[in-house]
Tab-separated table of C-alpha atoms in Angstrom:
chain	number	residue	atom	x	y	z
A	217	MET	CA	58.093	104.993	81.262
A	218	ALA	CA	61.205	107.159	79.580
A	219	SER	CA	63.806	104.556	78.282
A	220	ARG	CA	67.765	105.714	78.625
A	221	ALA	CA	67.638	106.544	74.780
A	222	ASP	CA	64.322	108.632	75.598
A	223	ILE	CA	65.774	110.694	78.123
A	224	ILE	CA	69.005	111.000	76.116
A	225	GLN	CA	67.115	112.639	73.363
A	226	SER	CA	65.407	114.896	75.378
A	227	PHE	CA	68.152	116.108	77.716
A	228	ASP	CA	70.155	118.978	76.868
A	229	PRO	CA	74.027	118.366	78.305
A	230	SER	CA	74.965	122.052	77.742
A	231	GLY	CA	72.186	123.617	79.503
A	232	VAL	CA	72.599	124.424	83.394
A	233	GLY	CA	73.105	121.709	85.759
A	234	LEU	CA	69.750	120.841	87.502
A	235	ASP	CA	68.999	120.607	91.013
A	236	ASN	CA	67.397	117.769	91.315
A	237	GLY	CA	69.224	115.638	93.911
A	238	ASN	CA	71.095	113.369	91.619
A	239	PHE	CA	75.098	113.275	90.847
A	240	CYS	CA	75.390	115.904	87.740
A	241	GLY	CA	71.955	116.927	87.782
A	242	LEU	CA	71.480	114.271	85.482
A	243	PRO	CA	67.709	112.768	84.393
A	244	PHE	CA	68.526	109.265	85.138
A	245	ASP	CA	66.993	106.906	87.996
A	246	TYR	CA	67.702	103.521	88.786
A	247	ASP	CA	65.966	101.869	86.014
A	248	THR	CA	67.645	103.931	83.426
A	249	ALA	CA	71.074	104.426	84.764
A	250	GLY	CA	73.941	101.806	83.603
A	251	ILE	CA	76.249	103.393	86.409
A	252	ILE	CA	75.105	103.225	89.852
A	253	LEU	CA	76.889	105.797	92.534
A	254	LEU	CA	76.535	104.529	96.107
A	255	GLY	CA	77.672	107.239	98.281
A	256	VAL	CA	78.562	105.756	102.060
A	257	PRO	CA	78.906	108.341	104.836
A	258	TRP	CA	80.948	106.607	107.151
A	259	GLU	CA	83.930	107.596	109.076
A	260	VAL	CA	83.437	105.789	112.462
A	261	THR	CA	87.226	104.784	112.638
A	262	VAL	CA	89.056	107.409	111.323
A	263	SER	CA	92.008	108.414	113.344
A	264	TYR	CA	92.764	112.206	112.776
A	265	HIS	CA	90.455	114.552	110.998
A	266	ALA	CA	86.914	113.920	110.943
A	267	GLY	CA	84.308	115.153	107.915
A	268	THR	CA	84.704	112.684	104.976
A	269	ALA	CA	81.122	111.210	106.412
A	270	ALA	CA	80.143	114.547	104.767
A	271	GLY	CA	81.880	113.598	101.459
A	272	PRO	CA	79.484	112.232	99.670
A	273	ALA	CA	77.109	115.082	100.282
A	274	ALA	CA	79.642	117.348	99.383
A	275	VAL	CA	80.342	115.344	95.924
A	276	LEU	CA	77.105	115.595	95.221
A	277	GLN	CA	76.699	119.258	95.836
A	278	ALA	CA	79.682	119.849	93.629
A	279	SER	CA	78.898	118.088	90.812
A	280	PRO	CA	75.811	120.160	89.091
A	281	GLN	CA	78.681	123.184	88.565
A	282	LEU	CA	80.756	120.255	86.117
A	283	ASP	CA	80.132	120.633	82.397
A	284	LEU	CA	79.589	117.276	81.052
A	285	TYR	CA	81.647	117.395	78.248
A	286	ASP	CA	84.735	114.848	79.052
A	287	LEU	CA	87.415	115.106	76.614
A	288	ASP	CA	88.125	111.484	77.120
A	289	TYR	CA	84.830	110.327	76.057
A	290	PRO	CA	82.268	113.336	75.038
A	291	ASP	CA	79.002	111.008	75.530
A	292	GLY	CA	80.066	109.373	78.573
A	293	TRP	CA	77.494	111.006	80.171
A	294	GLN	CA	74.787	109.066	78.028
A	295	GLN	CA	76.008	105.814	79.681
A	296	GLY	CA	73.109	107.298	82.555
A	297	ILE	CA	74.649	107.902	86.308
A	298	TYR	CA	72.593	107.691	88.820
A	299	MET	CA	73.105	108.733	92.799
A	300	PRO	CA	70.368	107.048	95.524
A	301	PRO	CA	70.446	109.272	98.399
A	302	PRO	CA	72.117	106.751	100.921
A	303	PRO	CA	69.767	104.662	103.772
A	304	ALA	CA	69.425	107.364	106.837
A	305	TRP	CA	70.280	104.574	109.452
A	306	ILE	CA	74.068	104.947	108.119
A	307	GLN	CA	74.679	108.235	109.129
A	308	SER	CA	72.756	107.616	112.027
A	309	LEU	CA	74.447	104.810	113.221
A	310	ASN	CA	78.146	106.935	112.113
A	311	ASP	CA	76.867	109.254	114.317
A	312	GLU	CA	75.854	107.234	117.629
A	313	LEU	CA	79.653	104.783	117.032
A	314	ARG	CA	81.775	107.653	116.204
A	315	PRO	CA	81.834	108.934	120.351
A	316	VAL	CA	82.610	105.562	120.847
A	317	ALA	CA	85.283	104.910	118.706
A	318	ASP	CA	86.974	107.912	119.628
A	319	GLN	CA	87.110	106.242	123.424
A	320	ILE	CA	89.133	103.310	121.931
A	321	ILE	CA	91.402	105.755	119.853
A	322	ASN	CA	92.032	107.907	123.288
A	323	ALA	CA	92.881	104.792	124.874
A	324	THR	CA	95.676	103.383	122.453
A	325	GLU	CA	97.066	106.774	122.114
A	326	LYS	CA	97.892	106.610	125.924
A	327	GLY	CA	99.248	102.952	125.736
A	328	LEU	CA	96.392	101.427	127.175
A	329	ASP	CA	95.824	97.785	126.796
A	330	LEU	CA	92.477	97.682	125.521
A	331	LYS	CA	91.845	93.644	126.751
A	332	ARG	CA	92.465	94.827	130.038
A	333	ASP	CA	88.858	97.119	130.290
A	334	ALA	CA	86.117	95.154	130.394
A	335	HIS	CA	83.875	98.642	129.311
A	336	LEU	CA	86.419	99.197	126.228
A	337	VAL	CA	86.178	95.249	124.924
A	338	ALA	CA	82.503	95.876	124.812
A	339	GLN	CA	83.004	99.130	123.316
A	340	LEU	CA	85.193	97.647	120.507
A	341	GLU	CA	82.935	94.931	119.675
A	342	ARG	CA	80.009	97.669	119.016
A	343	VAL	CA	81.783	99.351	116.602
A	344	ASN	CA	82.877	96.508	114.796
A	345	GLN	CA	79.541	94.930	114.537
A	346	GLY	CA	78.504	98.981	112.671
A	347	CYS	CA	81.100	98.456	110.826
A	348	ASP	CA	80.588	95.174	109.412
A	349	LEU	CA	76.222	96.077	108.817
A	350	VAL	CA	77.654	98.711	106.838
A	351	ASN	CA	80.195	96.525	104.585
A	352	GLN	CA	77.181	94.132	104.577
A	353	TRP	CA	74.875	96.668	103.316
A	354	LEU	CA	77.557	97.696	100.803
A	355	TYR	CA	77.846	94.368	99.544
A	356	THR	CA	74.265	93.640	99.361
A	357	THR	CA	73.222	96.388	97.731
A	358	ALA	CA	76.098	96.541	94.962
A	359	GLN	CA	75.088	92.318	94.452
A	360	ARG	CA	71.661	93.553	93.332
A	361	ALA	CA	73.180	96.441	91.236
A	362	ILE	CA	75.697	94.360	89.202
A	363	ARG	CA	73.090	91.478	88.760
A	364	ASP	CA	70.917	93.593	87.048
A	365	GLY	CA	73.516	94.901	84.818
A	366	LYS	CA	74.490	97.866	86.383
A	367	ARG	CA	78.271	99.197	86.631
A	368	VAL	CA	78.985	100.604	90.685
A	369	GLY	CA	80.899	103.558	92.155
A	370	ALA	CA	81.239	103.774	96.094
A	371	ILE	CA	81.813	107.591	97.236
A	372	GLY	CA	83.122	107.672	100.841
A	373	GLY	CA	83.371	108.411	103.822
A	374	ASP	CA	86.904	107.056	105.041
A	375	HIS	CA	88.986	104.474	103.185
A	376	SER	CA	87.406	101.561	104.626
A	377	ILE	CA	84.023	102.203	103.023
A	378	PRO	CA	84.347	99.931	99.679
A	379	LEU	CA	85.409	96.577	101.292
A	380	GLY	CA	81.778	95.275	100.268
A	381	LEU	CA	82.063	96.659	96.545
A	382	ILE	CA	84.918	94.718	96.038
A	383	GLN	CA	83.897	91.643	97.724
A	384	ALA	CA	80.626	91.645	95.544
A	385	LEU	CA	82.821	92.198	92.011
A	386	ALA	CA	85.310	89.695	93.129
A	387	ASN	CA	82.275	87.101	93.359
A	388	HIS	CA	82.331	87.639	89.252
A	389	GLN	CA	85.528	87.486	88.413
A	390	VAL	CA	88.150	85.038	88.491
A	391	SER	CA	90.855	87.471	88.679
A	392	MET	CA	90.714	90.808	89.017
A	393	GLY	CA	93.826	93.514	89.937
A	394	ILE	CA	93.052	97.043	92.413
A	395	LEU	CA	95.030	100.187	91.131
A	396	HIS	CA	95.448	101.725	94.446
A	397	ILE	CA	96.387	105.715	94.960
A	398	ASP	CA	96.697	106.722	98.174
A	399	ALA	CA	99.018	108.306	100.372
A	400	HIS	CA	99.160	105.331	102.693
A	401	ALA	CA	99.210	101.453	102.491
A	402	ASP	CA	96.344	100.273	103.870
A	403	LEU	CA	97.727	97.285	104.844
A	404	ARG	CA	97.704	96.774	108.507
A	405	GLN	CA	95.976	93.728	109.788
A	406	ALA	CA	94.108	96.225	112.413
A	407	TYR	CA	94.195	99.782	113.787
A	408	GLN	CA	93.846	100.977	117.107
A	409	GLY	CA	91.600	97.167	117.569
A	410	PHE	CA	89.353	98.390	114.369
A	411	PRO	CA	90.020	95.467	111.943
A	412	TYR	CA	87.728	97.406	109.579
A	413	SER	CA	89.723	100.470	110.273
A	414	HIS	CA	90.597	102.882	107.219
A	415	ALA	CA	94.391	101.833	107.556
A	416	SER	CA	93.423	98.159	107.078
A	417	ILE	CA	91.117	98.318	103.942
A	418	MET	CA	93.619	96.525	101.791
A	419	ASN	CA	94.780	93.982	104.223
A	420	GLN	CA	91.132	92.869	104.394
A	421	VAL	CA	91.023	92.944	100.475
A	422	MET	CA	93.812	91.228	100.055
A	423	ALA	CA	92.508	88.420	101.967
A	424	LEU	CA	90.172	88.114	98.883
A	425	PRO	CA	92.049	85.184	96.166
A	426	GLN	CA	90.809	86.765	93.470
A	427	ILE	CA	92.770	89.894	93.946
A	428	THR	CA	96.013	88.924	92.171
A	429	ARG	CA	97.980	92.182	91.890
A	430	LEU	CA	97.431	95.004	94.008
A	431	VAL	CA	99.470	97.848	92.403
A	432	GLN	CA	99.756	101.316	94.888
A	433	VAL	CA	100.592	104.714	93.543
A	434	GLY	CA	101.577	108.073	96.072
A	435	VAL	CA	101.774	106.050	99.127
A	436	ARG	CA	104.571	108.135	100.897
A	437	ASP	CA	103.261	107.609	104.959
A	438	ILE	CA	103.732	103.633	105.756
A	439	SER	CA	104.636	101.538	109.109
A	440	HIS	CA	107.838	99.084	109.251
A	441	GLY	CA	105.022	96.010	109.059
A	442	GLU	CA	103.504	97.504	105.906
A	443	VAL	CA	106.913	97.310	104.258
A	444	THR	CA	107.352	93.799	105.494
A	445	THR	CA	104.078	92.958	104.060
A	446	ILE	CA	104.806	94.590	101.222
A	447	GLN	CA	108.472	92.670	100.079
A	448	THR	CA	107.047	89.385	101.776
A	449	SER	CA	103.894	89.435	99.438
A	450	LYS	CA	106.088	87.777	96.076
A	451	GLY	CA	105.207	90.750	93.824
A	452	ARG	CA	101.234	90.296	94.547
A	453	ILE	CA	101.421	93.593	96.533
A	454	GLN	CA	104.011	96.014	93.873
A	455	THR	CA	104.009	100.231	95.930
A	456	HIS	CA	105.302	102.929	93.973
A	457	TYR	CA	106.483	105.103	96.643
A	458	ASP	CA	105.626	109.205	95.662
A	459	PRO	CA	109.479	110.387	96.644
A	460	MET	CA	110.392	107.634	94.225
A	461	LEU	CA	108.282	108.931	91.496
A	462	LYS	CA	109.562	112.317	92.131
A	463	GLU	CA	112.866	111.548	92.187
A	464	GLN	CA	112.590	109.537	88.266
A	465	CYS	CA	110.722	112.535	87.042
A	466	PHE	CA	113.386	114.812	88.369
A	467	ALA	CA	116.016	112.652	86.445
A	468	GLY	CA	113.890	113.415	83.184
A	469	ILE	CA	111.629	110.293	83.161
A	470	PRO	CA	108.449	110.877	81.600
A	471	TRP	CA	105.126	110.456	83.685
A	472	ARG	CA	103.473	108.326	80.576
A	473	ASP	CA	106.798	105.891	80.858
A	474	LEU	CA	106.117	105.314	84.222
A	475	CYS	CA	102.379	105.412	84.213
A	476	ARG	CA	103.307	102.285	81.698
A	477	GLN	CA	105.614	100.705	84.067
A	478	ILE	CA	102.988	101.014	87.098
A	479	ILE	CA	100.411	98.951	85.421
A	480	GLU	CA	101.920	96.824	83.424
A	481	PRO	CA	101.475	94.310	86.639
A	482	LEU	CA	97.578	94.581	86.816
A	483	PRO	CA	95.449	91.887	85.108
A	484	GLN	CA	92.905	92.453	82.880
A	485	GLN	CA	90.025	93.452	85.121
A	486	VAL	CA	90.705	96.193	87.249
A	487	TYR	CA	89.248	98.125	90.123
A	488	VAL	CA	90.421	101.731	90.840
A	489	SER	CA	90.913	102.457	94.658
A	490	PHE	CA	91.438	106.445	95.117
A	491	ASP	CA	92.096	107.547	98.378
A	492	VAL	CA	92.080	111.537	97.591
A	493	ASP	CA	95.131	111.815	100.316
A	494	GLY	CA	97.049	110.512	97.408
A	495	LEU	CA	96.942	113.552	96.270
A	496	ASP	CA	98.555	117.294	97.246
A	497	PRO	CA	96.794	118.106	100.196
A	498	LYS	CA	96.149	121.852	98.510
A	499	LEU	CA	93.467	119.664	96.384
A	500	CYS	CA	91.032	118.176	98.827
A	501	PRO	CA	92.635	120.060	101.961
A	502	ASN	CA	90.029	118.723	104.641
A	503	THR	CA	90.592	115.446	103.875
A	504	GLY	CA	91.133	112.805	106.750
A	505	THR	CA	94.443	112.711	107.022
A	506	PRO	CA	96.096	114.623	104.683
A	507	VAL	CA	99.861	113.756	103.826
A	508	PRO	CA	102.308	116.662	102.123
A	509	GLY	CA	103.536	115.977	98.536
A	510	GLY	CA	101.257	113.788	96.296
A	511	LEU	CA	100.278	113.549	93.126
A	512	GLU	CA	98.684	116.259	90.926
A	513	LEU	CA	94.830	115.338	89.812
A	514	GLU	CA	96.185	115.292	85.974
A	515	GLU	CA	98.952	113.477	87.116
A	516	THR	CA	96.556	110.584	88.050
A	517	PHE	CA	93.709	110.865	85.427
A	518	ALA	CA	96.896	110.395	82.972
A	519	LEU	CA	97.046	107.331	85.063
A	520	LEU	CA	94.447	106.422	84.795
A	521	ARG	CA	93.962	106.969	80.830
A	522	GLU	CA	96.672	104.111	80.255
A	523	VAL	CA	94.783	101.514	82.261
A	524	VAL	CA	92.304	102.318	79.469
A	525	ARG	CA	94.729	102.464	76.570
A	526	SER	CA	96.203	99.248	77.882
A	527	ASP	CA	92.877	97.694	76.890
A	528	ARG	CA	92.499	96.960	80.374
A	529	GLN	CA	88.170	97.158	82.130
A	530	ILE	CA	87.753	99.120	85.135
A	531	ILE	CA	85.269	96.653	86.317
A	532	GLY	CA	84.660	99.214	89.771
A	533	PHE	CA	86.250	102.288	91.559
A	534	ASP	CA	85.398	104.013	94.831
A	535	VAL	CA	86.445	107.686	95.579
A	536	SER	CA	87.208	107.648	99.541
A	537	GLU	CA	88.569	110.443	102.069
A	538	VAL	CA	86.527	113.164	100.550
A	539	GLY	CA	86.287	116.226	102.928
A	540	HIS	CA	83.273	118.671	103.503
A	541	GLY	CA	84.744	121.412	102.220
A	542	GLU	CA	83.083	122.754	98.985
A	543	TRP	CA	86.634	123.060	97.174
A	544	ASP	CA	87.075	119.472	98.500
A	545	GLY	CA	83.676	118.390	96.902
A	546	ASN	CA	84.456	120.155	93.107
A	547	VAL	CA	87.657	118.261	93.165
A	548	GLY	CA	85.831	115.137	94.483
A	549	ALA	CA	83.097	115.195	91.880
A	550	ARG	CA	85.611	115.471	89.384
A	551	ILE	CA	87.578	112.489	89.746
A	552	VAL	CA	84.127	110.279	90.323
A	553	TYR	CA	82.678	112.079	86.910
A	554	LYS	CA	86.344	110.913	84.868
A	555	LEU	CA	86.303	107.420	86.623
A	556	CYS	CA	82.961	107.104	85.461
A	557	ASN	CA	83.732	108.303	81.501
A	558	LEU	CA	87.003	105.881	81.820
A	559	MET	CA	84.837	102.925	83.215
A	560	GLY	CA	82.665	103.578	80.409
A	561	LYS	CA	85.447	104.006	77.781
A	562	SER	CA	87.182	101.116	78.782
A	563	LEU	CA	84.583	98.905	78.491
A	564	ILE	CA	83.759	99.990	74.859
A	565	ALA	CA	87.137	100.007	73.729
A	566	THR	CA	87.056	95.744	74.675
């Protein structure tokens, strides 16, 4: 069997992107890759636009169009990147439970008390069990990859999907931080009855004692309860609201200086959770919950570069809420590739 070194020697990174079913058309498999990308086609509890379950496929389809030379890490492709097909049962379960969840979502939007309807209570339990199954699959799969010496990234799907990966990484860390790019704080205890909701992912994450700091960037759509959670976290959660960042930029503060201030509280080990609705919606218009405003793509890349320049390590990541559109897949693929390369560079630097 060919080794990674053999594959690197025989592969032309300047050639035509291959349609071989792998991310960016790279010629690696599980054994020869250093990075495993796990697609999770799941959006059962999405509360606005559907379509992000097709995000992993959109990213994969667009990825061979990327040129592999990355200015931050020109030889980053040599790490070996492999994106296995997601299990068919996840998509099937998503398609089965999405209309079930819609019943619950519609009921809550009409102000109905779910506890008074035995049928809805049963349906809610059914959905929550399905979400738990997907979470457990990602946890188990990521644990295996980590034990095999791989680094792992997840591609969603809605923003509920990375919990299992973060749990798996936390098992190997005494202390880690989350750099969270998002239009939303995602700190609700549950949303519309779903504890595994895309609006609750960071509430779930903060239950892990290894997470010493959550730093959020780009938030501009938030509830009163989430603000209270942030304010009472004693600094464990630090949220940089998009309008306030814009005001500072308008006042002449350089973005690089703001980036350095943003990352300063993060510990040495950093996980990046990148919800693409943190960006200006023109970049991923088919995301699940678009919000006007937001970051430019290069602003987020500049922020991530400062993480690496600070000698912190990026230990894993997710890219979530990528829509089903061709342009969304294009942008999503570029984010995934950049994160792969900056993760690799951060580990070399330390």
